[in-house]
Coordinates of C-alpha atoms in Angstrom, one line a residue:
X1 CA 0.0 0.0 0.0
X2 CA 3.2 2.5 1.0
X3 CA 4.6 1.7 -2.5
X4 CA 1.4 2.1 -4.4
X5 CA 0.6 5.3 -2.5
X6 CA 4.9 6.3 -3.4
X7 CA 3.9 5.4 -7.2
X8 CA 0.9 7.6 -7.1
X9 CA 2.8 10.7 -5.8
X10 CA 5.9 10.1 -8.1
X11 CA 3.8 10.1 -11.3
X12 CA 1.7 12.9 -9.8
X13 CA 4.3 15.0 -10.0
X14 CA 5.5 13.7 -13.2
X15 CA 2.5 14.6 -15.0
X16 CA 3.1 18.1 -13.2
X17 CA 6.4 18.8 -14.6
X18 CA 5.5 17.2 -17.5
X19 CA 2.3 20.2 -17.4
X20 CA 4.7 22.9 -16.2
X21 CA 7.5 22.5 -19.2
X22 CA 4.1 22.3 -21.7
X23 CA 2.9 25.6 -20.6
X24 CA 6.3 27.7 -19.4
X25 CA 7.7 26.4 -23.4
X26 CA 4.1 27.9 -24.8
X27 CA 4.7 31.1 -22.5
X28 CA 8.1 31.3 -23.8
X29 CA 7.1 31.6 -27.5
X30 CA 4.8 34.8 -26.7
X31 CA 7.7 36.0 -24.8
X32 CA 9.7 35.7 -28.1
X33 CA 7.1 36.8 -30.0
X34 CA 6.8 40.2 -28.1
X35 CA 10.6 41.3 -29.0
X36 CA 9.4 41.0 -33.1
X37 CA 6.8 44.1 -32.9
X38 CA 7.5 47.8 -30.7
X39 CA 5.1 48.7 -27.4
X40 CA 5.4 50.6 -24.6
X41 CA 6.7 49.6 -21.6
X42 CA 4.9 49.2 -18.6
X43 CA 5.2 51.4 -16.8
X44 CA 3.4 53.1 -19.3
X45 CA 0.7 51.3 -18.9
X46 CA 0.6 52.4 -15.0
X47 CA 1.1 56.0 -15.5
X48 CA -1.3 56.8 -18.9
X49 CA -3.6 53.7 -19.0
X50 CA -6.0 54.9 -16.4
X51 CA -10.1 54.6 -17.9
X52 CA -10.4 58.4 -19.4
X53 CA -6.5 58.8 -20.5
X54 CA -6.9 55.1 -22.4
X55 CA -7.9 56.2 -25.8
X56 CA -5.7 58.8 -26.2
X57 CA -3.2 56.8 -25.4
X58 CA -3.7 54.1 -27.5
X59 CA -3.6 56.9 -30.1
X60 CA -0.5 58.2 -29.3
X61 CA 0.9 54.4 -29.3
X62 CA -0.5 54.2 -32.8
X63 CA 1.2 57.0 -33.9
X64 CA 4.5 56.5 -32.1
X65 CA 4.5 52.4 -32.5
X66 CA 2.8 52.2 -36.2
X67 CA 0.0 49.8 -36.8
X68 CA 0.9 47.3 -35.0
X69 CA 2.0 47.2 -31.6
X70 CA 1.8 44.9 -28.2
X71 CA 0.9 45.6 -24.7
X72 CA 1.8 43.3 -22.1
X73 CA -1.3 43.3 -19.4
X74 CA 0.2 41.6 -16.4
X75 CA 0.6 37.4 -17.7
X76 CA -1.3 38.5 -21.0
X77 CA 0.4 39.9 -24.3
X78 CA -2.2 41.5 -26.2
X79 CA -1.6 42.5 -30.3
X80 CA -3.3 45.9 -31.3
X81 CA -4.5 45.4 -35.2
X82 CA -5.3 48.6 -36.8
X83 CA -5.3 48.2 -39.9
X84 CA -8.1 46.8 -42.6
X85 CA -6.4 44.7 -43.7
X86 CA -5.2 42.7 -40.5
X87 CA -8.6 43.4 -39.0
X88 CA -9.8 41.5 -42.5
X89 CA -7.7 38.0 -41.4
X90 CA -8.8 38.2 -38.0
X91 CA -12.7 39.3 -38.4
X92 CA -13.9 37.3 -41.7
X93 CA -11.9 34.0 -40.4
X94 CA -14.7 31.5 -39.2
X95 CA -12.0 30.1 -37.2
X96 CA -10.7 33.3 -35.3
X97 CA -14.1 33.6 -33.3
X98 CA -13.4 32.5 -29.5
X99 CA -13.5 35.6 -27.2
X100 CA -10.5 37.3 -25.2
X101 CA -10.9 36.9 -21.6
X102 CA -11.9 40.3 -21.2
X103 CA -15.5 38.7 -22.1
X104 CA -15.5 36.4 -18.7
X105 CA -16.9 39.0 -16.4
X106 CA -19.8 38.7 -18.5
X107 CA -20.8 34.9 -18.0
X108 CA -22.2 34.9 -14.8
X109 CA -25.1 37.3 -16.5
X110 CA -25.0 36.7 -19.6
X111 CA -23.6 32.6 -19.6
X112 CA -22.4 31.4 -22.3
X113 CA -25.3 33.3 -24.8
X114 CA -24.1 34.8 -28.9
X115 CA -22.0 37.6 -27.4
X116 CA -19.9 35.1 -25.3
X117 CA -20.3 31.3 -26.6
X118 CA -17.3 30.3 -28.7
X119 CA -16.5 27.4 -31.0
X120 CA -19.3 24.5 -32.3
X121 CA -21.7 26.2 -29.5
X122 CA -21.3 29.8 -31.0
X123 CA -22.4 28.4 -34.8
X124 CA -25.2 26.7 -33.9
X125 CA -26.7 29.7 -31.5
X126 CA -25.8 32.2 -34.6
X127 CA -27.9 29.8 -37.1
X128 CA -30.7 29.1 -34.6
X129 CA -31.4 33.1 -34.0
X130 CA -30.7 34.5 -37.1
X131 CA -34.5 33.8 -38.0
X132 CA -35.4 36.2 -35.0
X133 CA -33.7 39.5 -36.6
X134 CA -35.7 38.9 -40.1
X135 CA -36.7 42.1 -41.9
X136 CA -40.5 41.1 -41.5
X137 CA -40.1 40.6 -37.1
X138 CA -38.1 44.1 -37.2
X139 CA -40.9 45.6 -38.8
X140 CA -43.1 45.1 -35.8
X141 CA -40.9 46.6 -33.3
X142 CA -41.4 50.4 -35.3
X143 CA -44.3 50.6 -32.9
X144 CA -43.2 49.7 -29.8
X145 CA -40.4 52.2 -30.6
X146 CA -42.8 54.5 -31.6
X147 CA -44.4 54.5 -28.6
X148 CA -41.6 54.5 -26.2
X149 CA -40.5 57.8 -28.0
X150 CA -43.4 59.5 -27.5
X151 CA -42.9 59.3 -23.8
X152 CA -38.7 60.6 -24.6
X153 CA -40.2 63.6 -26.3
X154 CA -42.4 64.3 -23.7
X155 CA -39.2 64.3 -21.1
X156 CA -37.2 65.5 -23.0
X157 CA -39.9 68.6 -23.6
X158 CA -39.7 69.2 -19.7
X159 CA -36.1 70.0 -19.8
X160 CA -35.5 71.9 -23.2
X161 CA -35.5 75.3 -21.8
X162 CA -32.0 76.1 -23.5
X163 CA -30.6 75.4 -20.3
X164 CA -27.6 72.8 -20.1
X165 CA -29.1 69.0 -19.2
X166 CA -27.0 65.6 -19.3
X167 CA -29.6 63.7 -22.2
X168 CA -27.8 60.2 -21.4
X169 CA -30.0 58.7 -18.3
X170 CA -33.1 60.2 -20.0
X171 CA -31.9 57.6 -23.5
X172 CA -30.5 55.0 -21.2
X173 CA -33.9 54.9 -19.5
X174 CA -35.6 54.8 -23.3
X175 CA -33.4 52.1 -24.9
X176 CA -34.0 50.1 -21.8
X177 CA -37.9 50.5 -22.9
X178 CA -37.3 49.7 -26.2
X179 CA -35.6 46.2 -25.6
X180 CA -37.7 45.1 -22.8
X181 CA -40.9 45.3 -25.1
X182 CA -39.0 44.4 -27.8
X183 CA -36.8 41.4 -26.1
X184 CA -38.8 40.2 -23.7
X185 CA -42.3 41.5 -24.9
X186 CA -43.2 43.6 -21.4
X187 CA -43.8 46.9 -20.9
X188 CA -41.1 48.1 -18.1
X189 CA -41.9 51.7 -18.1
X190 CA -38.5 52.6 -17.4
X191 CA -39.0 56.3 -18.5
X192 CA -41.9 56.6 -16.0
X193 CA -40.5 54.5 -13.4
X194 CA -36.5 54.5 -13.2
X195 CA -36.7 53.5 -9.5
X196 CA -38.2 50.0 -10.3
X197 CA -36.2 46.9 -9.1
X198 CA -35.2 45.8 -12.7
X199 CA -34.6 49.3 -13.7
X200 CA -32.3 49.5 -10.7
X201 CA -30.7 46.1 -11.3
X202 CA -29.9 46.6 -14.9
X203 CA -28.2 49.8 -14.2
X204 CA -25.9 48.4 -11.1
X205 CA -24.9 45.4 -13.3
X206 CA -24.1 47.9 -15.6
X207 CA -22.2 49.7 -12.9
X208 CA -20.4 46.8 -11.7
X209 CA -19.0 45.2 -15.0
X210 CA -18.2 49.1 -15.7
X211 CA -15.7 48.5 -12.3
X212 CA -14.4 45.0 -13.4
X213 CA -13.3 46.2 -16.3
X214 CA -11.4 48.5 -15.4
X215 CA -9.3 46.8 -12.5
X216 CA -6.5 44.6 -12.7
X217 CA -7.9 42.9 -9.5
X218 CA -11.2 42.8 -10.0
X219 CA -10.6 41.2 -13.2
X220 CA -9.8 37.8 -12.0
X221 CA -12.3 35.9 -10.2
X222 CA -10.7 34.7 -7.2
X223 CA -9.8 38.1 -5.8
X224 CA -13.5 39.3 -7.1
X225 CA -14.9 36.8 -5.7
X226 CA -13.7 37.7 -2.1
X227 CA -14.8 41.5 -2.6
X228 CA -18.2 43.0 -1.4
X229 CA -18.8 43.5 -4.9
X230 CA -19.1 40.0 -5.6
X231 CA -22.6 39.7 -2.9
X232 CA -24.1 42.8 -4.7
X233 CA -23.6 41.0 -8.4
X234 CA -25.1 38.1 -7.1
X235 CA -28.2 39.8 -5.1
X236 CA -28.5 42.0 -8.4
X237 CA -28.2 39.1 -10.6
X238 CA -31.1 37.1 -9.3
X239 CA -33.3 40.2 -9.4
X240 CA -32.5 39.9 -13.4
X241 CA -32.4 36.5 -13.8
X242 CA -35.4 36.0 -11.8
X243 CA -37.6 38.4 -14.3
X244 CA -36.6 36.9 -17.4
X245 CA -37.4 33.9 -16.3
X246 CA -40.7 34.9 -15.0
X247 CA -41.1 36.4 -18.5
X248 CA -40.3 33.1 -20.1
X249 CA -43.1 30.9 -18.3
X250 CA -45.6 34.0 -19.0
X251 CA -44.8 34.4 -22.8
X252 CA -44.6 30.4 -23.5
X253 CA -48.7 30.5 -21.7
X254 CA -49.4 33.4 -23.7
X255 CA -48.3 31.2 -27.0
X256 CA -49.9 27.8 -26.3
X257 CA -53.1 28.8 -28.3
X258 CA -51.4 30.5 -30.9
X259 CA -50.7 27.6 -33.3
X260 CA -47.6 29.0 -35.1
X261 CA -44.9 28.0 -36.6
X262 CA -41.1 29.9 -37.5
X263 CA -41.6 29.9 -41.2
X264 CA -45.1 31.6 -40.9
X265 CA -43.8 34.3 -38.9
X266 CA -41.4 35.2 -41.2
X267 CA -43.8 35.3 -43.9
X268 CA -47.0 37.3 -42.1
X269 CA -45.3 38.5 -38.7
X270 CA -46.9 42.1 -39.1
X271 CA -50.2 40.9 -39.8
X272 CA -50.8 37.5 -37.9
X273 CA -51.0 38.5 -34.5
X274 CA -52.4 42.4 -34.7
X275 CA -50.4 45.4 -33.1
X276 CA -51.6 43.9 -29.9
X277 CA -50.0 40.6 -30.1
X278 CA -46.3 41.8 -31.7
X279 CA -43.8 38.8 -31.8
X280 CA -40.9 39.7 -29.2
X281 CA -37.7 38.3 -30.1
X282 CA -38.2 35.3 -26.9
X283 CA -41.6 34.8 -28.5
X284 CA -39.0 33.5 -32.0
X285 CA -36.9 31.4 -29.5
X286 CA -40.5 29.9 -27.7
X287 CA -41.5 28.6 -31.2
X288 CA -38.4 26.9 -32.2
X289 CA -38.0 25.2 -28.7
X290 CA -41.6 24.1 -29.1
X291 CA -40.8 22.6 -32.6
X292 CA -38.0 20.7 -31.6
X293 CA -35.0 22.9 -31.7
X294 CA -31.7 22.4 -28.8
X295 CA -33.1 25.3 -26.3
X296 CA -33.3 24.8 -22.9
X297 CA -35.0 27.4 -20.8
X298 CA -31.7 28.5 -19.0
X299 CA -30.5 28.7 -22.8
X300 CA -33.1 31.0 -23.8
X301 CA -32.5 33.1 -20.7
X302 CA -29.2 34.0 -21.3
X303 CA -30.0 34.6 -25.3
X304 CA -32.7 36.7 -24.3
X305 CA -30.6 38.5 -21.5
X306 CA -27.2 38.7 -23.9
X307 CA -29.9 41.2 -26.5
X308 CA -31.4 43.2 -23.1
X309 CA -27.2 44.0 -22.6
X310 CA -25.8 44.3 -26.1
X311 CA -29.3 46.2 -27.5
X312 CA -29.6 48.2 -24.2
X313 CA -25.8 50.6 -24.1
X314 CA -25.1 49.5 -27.5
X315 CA -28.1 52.1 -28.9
X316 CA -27.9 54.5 -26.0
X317 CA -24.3 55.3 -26.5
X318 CA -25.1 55.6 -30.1
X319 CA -28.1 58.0 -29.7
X320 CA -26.6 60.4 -27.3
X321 CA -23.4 61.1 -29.3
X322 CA -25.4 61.7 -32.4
X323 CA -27.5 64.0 -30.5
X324 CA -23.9 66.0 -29.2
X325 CA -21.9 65.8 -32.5
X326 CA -25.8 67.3 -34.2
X327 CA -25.6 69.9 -31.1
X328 CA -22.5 71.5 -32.7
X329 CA -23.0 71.4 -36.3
X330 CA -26.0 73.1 -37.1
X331 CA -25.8 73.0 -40.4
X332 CA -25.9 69.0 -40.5
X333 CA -28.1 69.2 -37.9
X334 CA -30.8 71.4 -40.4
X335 CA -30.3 68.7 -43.1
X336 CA -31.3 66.0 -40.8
X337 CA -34.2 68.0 -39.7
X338 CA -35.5 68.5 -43.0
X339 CA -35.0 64.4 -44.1
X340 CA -36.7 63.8 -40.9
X341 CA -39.9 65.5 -42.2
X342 CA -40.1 64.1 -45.5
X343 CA -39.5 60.3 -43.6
X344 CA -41.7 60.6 -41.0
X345 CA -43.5 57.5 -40.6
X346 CA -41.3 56.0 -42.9
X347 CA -38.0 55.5 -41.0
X348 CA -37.7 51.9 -42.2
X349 CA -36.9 53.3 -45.8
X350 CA -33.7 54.3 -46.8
X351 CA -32.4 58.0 -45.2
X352 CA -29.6 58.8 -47.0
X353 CA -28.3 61.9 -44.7
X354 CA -29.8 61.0 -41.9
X355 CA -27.6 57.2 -42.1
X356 CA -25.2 59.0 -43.2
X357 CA -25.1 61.3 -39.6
X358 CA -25.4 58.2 -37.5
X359 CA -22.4 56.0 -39.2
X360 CA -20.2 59.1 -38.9
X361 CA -21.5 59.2 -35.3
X362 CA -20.2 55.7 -35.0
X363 CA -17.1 56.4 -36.7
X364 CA -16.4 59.0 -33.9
X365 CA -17.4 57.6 -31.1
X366 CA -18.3 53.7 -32.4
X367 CA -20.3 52.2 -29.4
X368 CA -18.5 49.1 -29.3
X369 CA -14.4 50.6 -29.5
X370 CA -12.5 47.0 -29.2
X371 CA -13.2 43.6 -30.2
X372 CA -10.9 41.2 -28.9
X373 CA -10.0 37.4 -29.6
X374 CA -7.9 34.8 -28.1
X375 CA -6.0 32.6 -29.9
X376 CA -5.8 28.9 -29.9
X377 CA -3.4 27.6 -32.4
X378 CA -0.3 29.9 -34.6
X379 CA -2.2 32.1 -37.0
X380 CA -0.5 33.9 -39.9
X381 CA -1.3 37.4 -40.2
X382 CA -0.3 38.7 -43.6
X383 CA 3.5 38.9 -43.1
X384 CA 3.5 37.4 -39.7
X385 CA 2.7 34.6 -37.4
X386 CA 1.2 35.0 -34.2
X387 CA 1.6 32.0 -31.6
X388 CA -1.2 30.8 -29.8
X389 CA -2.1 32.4 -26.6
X390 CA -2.1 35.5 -27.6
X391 CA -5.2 38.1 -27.3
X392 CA -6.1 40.2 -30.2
X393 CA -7.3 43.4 -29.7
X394 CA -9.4 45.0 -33.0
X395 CA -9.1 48.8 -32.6
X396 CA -12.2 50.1 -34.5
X397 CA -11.8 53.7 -32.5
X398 CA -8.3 53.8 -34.1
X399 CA -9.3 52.6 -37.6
X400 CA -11.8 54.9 -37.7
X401 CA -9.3 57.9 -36.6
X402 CA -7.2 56.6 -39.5
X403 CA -6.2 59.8 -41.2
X404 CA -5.3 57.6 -44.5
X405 CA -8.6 56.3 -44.5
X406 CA -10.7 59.1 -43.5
X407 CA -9.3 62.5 -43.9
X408 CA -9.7 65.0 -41.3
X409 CA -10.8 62.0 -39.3
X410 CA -11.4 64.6 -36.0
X411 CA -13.9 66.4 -38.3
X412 CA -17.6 65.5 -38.2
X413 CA -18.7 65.0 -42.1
X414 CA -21.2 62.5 -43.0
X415 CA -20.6 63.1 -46.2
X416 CA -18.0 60.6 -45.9
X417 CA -20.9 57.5 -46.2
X418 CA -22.9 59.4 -48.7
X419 CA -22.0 57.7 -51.9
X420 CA -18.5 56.5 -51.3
X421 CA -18.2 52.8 -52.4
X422 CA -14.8 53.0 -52.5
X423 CA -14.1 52.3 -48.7
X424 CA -12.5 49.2 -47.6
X425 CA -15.0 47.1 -46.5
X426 CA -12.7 46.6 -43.1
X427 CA -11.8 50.5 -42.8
X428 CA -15.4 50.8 -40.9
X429 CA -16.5 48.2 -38.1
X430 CA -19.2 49.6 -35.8
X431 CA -20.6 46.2 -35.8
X432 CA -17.9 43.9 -36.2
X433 CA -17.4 42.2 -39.6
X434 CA -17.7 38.7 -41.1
X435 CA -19.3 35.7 -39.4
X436 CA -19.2 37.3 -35.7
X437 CA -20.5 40.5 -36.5
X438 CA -23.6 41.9 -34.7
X439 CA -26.8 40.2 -35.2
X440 CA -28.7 43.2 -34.4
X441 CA -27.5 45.7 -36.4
X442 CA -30.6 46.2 -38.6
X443 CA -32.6 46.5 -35.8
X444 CA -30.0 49.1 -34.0
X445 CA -30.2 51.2 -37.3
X446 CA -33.8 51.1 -37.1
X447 CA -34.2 52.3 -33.2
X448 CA -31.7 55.1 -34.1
X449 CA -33.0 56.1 -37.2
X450 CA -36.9 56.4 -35.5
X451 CA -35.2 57.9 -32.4
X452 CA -32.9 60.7 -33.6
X453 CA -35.6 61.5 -36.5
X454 CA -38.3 61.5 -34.3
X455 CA -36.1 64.2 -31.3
X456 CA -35.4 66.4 -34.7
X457 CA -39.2 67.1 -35.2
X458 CA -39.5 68.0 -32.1
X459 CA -36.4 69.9 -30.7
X460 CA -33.4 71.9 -31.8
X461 CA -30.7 70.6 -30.4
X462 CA -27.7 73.2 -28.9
X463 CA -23.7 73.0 -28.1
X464 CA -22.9 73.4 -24.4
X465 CA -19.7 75.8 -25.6
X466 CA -17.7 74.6 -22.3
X467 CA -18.1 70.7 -22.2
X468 CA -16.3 67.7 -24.0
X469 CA -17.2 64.0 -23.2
X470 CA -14.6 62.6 -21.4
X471 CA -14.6 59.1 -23.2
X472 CA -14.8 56.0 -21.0
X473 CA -13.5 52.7 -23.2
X474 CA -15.3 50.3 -21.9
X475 CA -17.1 47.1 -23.3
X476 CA -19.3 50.1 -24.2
X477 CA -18.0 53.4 -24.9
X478 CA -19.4 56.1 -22.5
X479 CA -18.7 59.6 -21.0
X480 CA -18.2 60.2 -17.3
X481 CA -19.1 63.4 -17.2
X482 CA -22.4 62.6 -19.4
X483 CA -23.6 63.9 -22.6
X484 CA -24.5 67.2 -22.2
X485 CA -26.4 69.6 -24.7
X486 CA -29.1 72.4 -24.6
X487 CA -32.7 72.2 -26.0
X488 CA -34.9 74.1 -27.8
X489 CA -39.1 73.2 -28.8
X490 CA -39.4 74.0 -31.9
X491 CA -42.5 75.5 -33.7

């Protein structure tokens, strides 16, 4: 028994060495790998990558490193791409697609739904809920938007007295309208009632994976795990998981006499139920589960929860910088106006000037600023090879600040997306590109679209002469000190 017990231990440790020479001989490749391509040193990193110095430092690195350049964040050597055509290897590989770690403070909301799965899992949740974001279901969402705007005008009219107002909470509380009638099919009444448990839970989460995000500590899960921080998440998180999974038992009741199947709804979905029974995006996951498909309830949960996240700051960012860069350019702002009167009602249709002012919005201040993947096995990146383990980081806010690509790029012009085919289809990623880019785009384009149009007939909107955003990069790009304009009725 003494020898077998000996035996065990010996080969025990075996295998450990044999584990420990595996991984240091991996580490020592991406240590190798970092002395091919410039960076800053760390303590670079400690003195200018604090949350509102990050982006302009990163374009100071661009300018000072070139296009390419490595950061070493603690254990973790992460490649900045900035150029279309890396970006192009990386983004339109169907290989390339699992996450960065920067994506694990996520998973305890959001589990393992489009935004986060990776690998076999990731393709079969993209295929399955494609269907859901079908011209013919956005269609129906006009009037839930519709109707969640009229209550943002009517705000928004209680505060535009030409006096200086922060418009961000006032769209946050909105867009979180938007998706919960939208997503989940319920009325929150968010605008009306921002103190609501779910209201409050959304934005804490929010507030919380803001914090994580930004600390070195906080980052890993054992030391998050023993902070207060950790006890609030989970308290917060069973507030939101709790409701969307309320949501789910009430919506699959409210379908059992509705004998309906996926390919119907995409053919009649704006006529089949009547404006009182709109299709919400869990109402598309309820009918494939029901005919069959691989979805669990905890499955659609965390689908359902990943949209409430990604189509909730996603859109408000958006919205709210369009708004400030319109503020200061009146004459843009006049020619958006007058498209907004000759669309309304018909926002789904194409709006030339009015696209055009939201995709240079992006193009400033693109809502989603890095992507980031990890890499499992040596990849080849044009003219060099990257060796596994190491995270990539896409830099849309310094492609789009690319003054080769875009001229002037610190100028607001949306003339720039106003007939010019001649872009690089990688020079421009709002949305990601290739197989992993954002589902929801069409309907994000829609929601702005109604919403900026729809603030444009009603107000004139005014710079504040003294404030700039003090941009905050993270998972979503926001300002700490708000958005901050001046409002007008108009008449």
């Amino acid at each position: 028994m003494i020898v077998l017990g000996l035996f065990l231990v010996i080969f025990t440790l075996f295998l450990f060495k044999i584990n420990f020479f595996t991984r240091w001989a991996k580490f020592r490749k991406i240590i190798d790998f970092s002395y091919t391509l410039p960076g800053p040193p760390i303590s670079d990193l400690v003195k200018k990558g604090k949350k509102e110095k990050v982006l302009p430092w990163l374009l100071e690195c661009r300018k000072k490193y070139g296009p390419r350049f490595v950061i070493w964040f603690a254990k973790d050597l992460v490649l900045f791409l900035t150029t279309p055509e890396d970006i192009k290897v990386v983004l339109s590989s169907q290989d390339l697609i699992s996450k960065s770690g920067n994506y694990r403070i996520l998973q305890d909301w959001l589990g393992e739904g489009l935004l986060t799965a990776t690998g076999s899992k990731w393709h079969k949740n993209r295929k399955l809920l494609t269907p859901a974001f079908h011209f013919n279901i956005l269609k129906q969402f006009q009037t839930a938007m519709d109707d969640c705007s009229n209550i943002l005008v009517k705000k928004f009219g209680k505060v535009a007295d030409g006096k200086t107002v922060d418009i961000y909470p006032y769209i946050t509380l909105y867009a979180l309208d938007v998706i919960c009638e939208t997503a989940m099919g319920i009325k929150k009444n968010a605008q009306e009632n921002s103190d609501s448990e779910y209201v409050r839970a959304v934005k804490k989460i929010c507030e919380i994976l803001h914090r994580r995000s930004f600390s070195m500590i906080f980052r890993m899960q054992f030391f998050f795990n023993l902070s207060s921080y950790k006890k609030i998440q989970d308290e917060t998180l069973e507030v939101l998981h709790k409701e969307t999974r309320r949501v789910i038992q009430l919506r699959r009741k409210a379908l059992e006499s509705l004998d309906i199947n996926t390919s119907e709804v995409l053919n009649e979905a704006s006529s089949m139920l009547g404006m009182k029974k709109r299709l919400a995006f869990l109402d598309m996951l309820l009918i494939a589960q029901r005919e069959g498909k691989d979805l669990t309830d905890e499955h659609i949960r965390e689908e359902v929860d990943t949209f409430m996240f990604e189509g909730h700051d996603t859109t408000s960012s958006a919205i709210a910088f369009t708004i400030y860069l319109l503020s200061h350019h009146p004459k843009e702002q006049e020619l958006a106006y007058q498209e907004s009167l000759e669309f309304e009602d018909r926002e789904s249709e194409t709006m030339k000037y009015l696209e055009g002012v939201i995709k240079e919005s992006l193009r400033l201040y693109p809502s989603v600023p890095f992507y980031s993947r990890l890499i499992q096995e040596p990849v080849k990146i044009n003219d060099i090879v990257v060796p596994p383990g190491v995270s990539l980081s896409i830099q849309a806010y310094l492609l789009h600040r690319d003054p080769e690509i875009f001229p002037n790029p610190d100028i607001f012009n949306p003339e720039r997306f106003i007939g010019n085919d001649n872009l690089h289809p990688y020079a421009y990623v709002p949305f990601s590109a290739g197989p992993r880019n954002c589902i929801g785009q069409k309907f994000a384009m829609l929601e702005m679209k109604k919403t900026v149009a729809k603030v444009l007939r009603h107000f004139e909107f005014l710079p504040v002469d003294t404030y700039k955003p003090i941009l905050l990069p993270e998972l979503i790009i926001k300002s700490e000190n708000g958005v901050q304009v001046r409002m007008k009725k108009r008449t």
